[in-house]
Short mmCIF file of C-alpha atoms in Angstrom, two decimals:
data_model
loop_
_atom_site.label_atom_id
_atom_site.label_comp_id
_atom_site.label_asym_id
_atom_site.label_seq_id
_atom_site.Cartn_x
_atom_site.Cartn_y
_atom_site.Cartn_z
CA GLN A 1 89.98 109.74 125.99
CA VAL A 2 90.25 107.40 123.42
CA GLN A 3 94.21 106.93 122.26
CA LEU A 4 94.82 104.57 118.95
CA VAL A 5 98.82 103.69 119.18
CA GLU A 6 100.62 101.90 116.09
CA SER A 7 103.73 99.26 116.52
CA GLY A 8 105.84 97.76 114.94
CA GLY A 9 106.65 99.47 111.80
CA GLY A 10 110.10 100.08 110.42
CA LEU A 11 112.82 99.61 107.50
CA VAL A 12 112.56 96.12 105.43
CA GLN A 13 114.10 94.91 102.26
CA PRO A 14 111.49 94.83 98.90
CA GLY A 15 110.41 90.41 99.84
CA GLY A 16 110.04 91.20 103.15
CA SER A 17 107.30 91.56 106.33
CA LEU A 18 105.82 93.15 109.04
CA ARG A 19 103.33 93.02 111.56
CA LEU A 20 101.63 96.44 112.62
CA SER A 21 99.92 97.09 115.58
CA CYS A 22 97.32 99.05 116.42
CA ALA A 23 96.66 99.35 120.28
CA ALA A 24 93.17 100.93 121.14
CA SER A 25 91.47 102.39 124.94
CA GLY A 26 88.35 105.37 125.29
CA PHE A 27 85.55 103.51 123.25
CA THR A 28 83.60 100.07 123.05
CA PHE A 29 86.70 98.85 119.84
CA SER A 30 84.12 95.33 119.58
CA MET A 31 81.51 97.74 117.96
CA SER A 32 84.49 99.72 116.02
CA VAL A 33 84.94 99.52 112.34
CA MET A 34 87.82 99.73 112.00
CA GLY A 35 91.37 100.23 109.29
CA TRP A 36 95.10 100.91 108.11
CA TYR A 37 95.60 103.57 105.66
CA ARG A 38 98.97 105.13 105.28
CA GLN A 39 100.50 107.80 103.03
CA ALA A 40 103.46 108.40 101.29
CA PRO A 41 105.97 111.45 100.40
CA GLY A 42 103.87 113.49 98.06
CA LYS A 43 101.26 111.72 97.98
CA GLU A 44 97.69 111.57 99.80
CA ARG A 45 96.34 109.22 102.23
CA GLU A 46 95.11 106.02 101.06
CA ARG A 47 92.94 103.49 102.35
CA VAL A 48 94.64 100.55 102.99
CA ALA A 49 92.00 98.06 104.61
CA THR A 50 89.43 98.29 106.88
CA VAL A 51 87.07 95.03 109.00
CA SER A 52 84.13 95.44 110.09
CA THR A 53 82.64 94.87 113.26
CA ALA A 54 81.80 91.25 112.14
CA SER A 55 85.13 91.23 111.30
CA ILE A 56 84.40 91.44 107.57
CA ALA A 57 87.75 92.92 105.72
CA GLN A 58 88.81 95.19 102.47
CA TYR A 59 91.71 96.23 100.76
CA ALA A 60 92.21 98.26 98.50
CA ASP A 61 93.30 96.80 95.28
CA SER A 62 97.24 97.39 95.48
CA VAL A 63 97.58 94.99 99.13
CA LYS A 64 95.37 92.23 98.10
CA GLY A 65 96.70 88.93 98.76
CA ARG A 66 99.97 90.20 100.43
CA PHE A 67 98.06 91.78 103.18
CA THR A 68 96.39 91.20 105.82
CA ILE A 69 93.53 92.93 108.25
CA SER A 70 92.10 91.46 111.64
CA ARG A 71 91.75 92.45 114.94
CA GLU A 72 91.68 91.41 118.39
CA ASN A 73 88.37 91.83 120.59
CA ALA A 74 89.19 90.54 123.63
CA GLU A 75 92.70 92.92 123.30
CA SER A 76 91.38 95.57 122.00
CA THR A 77 93.80 95.44 118.77
CA LEU A 78 94.20 96.03 115.13
CA TYR A 79 96.78 93.83 113.34
CA LEU A 80 98.21 94.50 109.81
CA GLN A 81 100.40 91.13 108.25
CA MET A 82 102.78 92.95 105.78
CA ASN A 83 104.00 89.90 103.54
CA SER A 84 105.52 90.19 99.99
CA LEU A 85 106.38 93.83 100.68
CA LYS A 86 107.20 96.48 98.23
CA PRO A 87 108.34 100.07 97.65
CA GLU A 88 105.59 101.36 96.98
CA ASP A 89 104.27 100.15 100.81
CA THR A 90 106.53 102.84 101.94
CA GLY A 91 104.34 105.07 103.95
CA VAL A 92 103.12 106.61 107.20
CA TYR A 93 100.78 103.74 108.12
CA THR A 94 97.70 105.40 111.11
CA CYS A 95 95.31 103.55 112.37
CA TYR A 96 91.33 104.47 112.04
CA ALA A 97 88.71 104.09 114.07
CA PHE A 98 85.25 104.94 112.81
CA VAL A 99 82.87 104.12 116.27
CA ALA A 100 79.24 103.57 114.83
CA ASN A 101 77.00 105.16 118.51
CA THR A 102 78.78 108.33 118.25
CA ALA A 103 78.91 108.40 114.47
CA ARG A 104 82.79 110.03 115.39
CA GLU A 105 86.31 109.08 113.75
CA TYR A 106 90.12 108.67 115.08
CA TRP A 107 92.94 108.37 113.97
CA GLY A 108 96.69 107.57 115.18
CA GLN A 109 99.89 108.69 115.14
CA GLY A 110 101.07 106.95 112.88
CA THR A 111 104.45 104.28 112.19
CA GLN A 112 107.05 104.86 109.41
CA VAL A 113 107.04 101.72 107.55
CA THR A 114 110.47 101.72 104.74
CA VAL A 115 110.57 99.03 102.04
CA SER A 116 114.15 99.40 100.61
CA SER A 117 116.66 97.31 99.95
#
């Protein structure tokens, strides 16, 4: 049974930082492309960052230079370090996995991030 469990969300002031975690189980984490998506109220879900099996990261233009995605294969955990947060970063952040050998994708339940003074 595949599980993606996010944690680390919360309320933070503009300019602050948060670190999100995604604990994965039920599939071969090291062989999967992983990513973070977010959805703001009234908006469509958007890709924030992805990391390949070779740890090559890609970012949305809106978060480049502020967010860092990383993976710890030994712990089957995905991270998103978010710095210099802005109110427009507010949304539900969801962990994503694409399992290459089955060509299936999975989503976590999401964690709320609110950036507000």
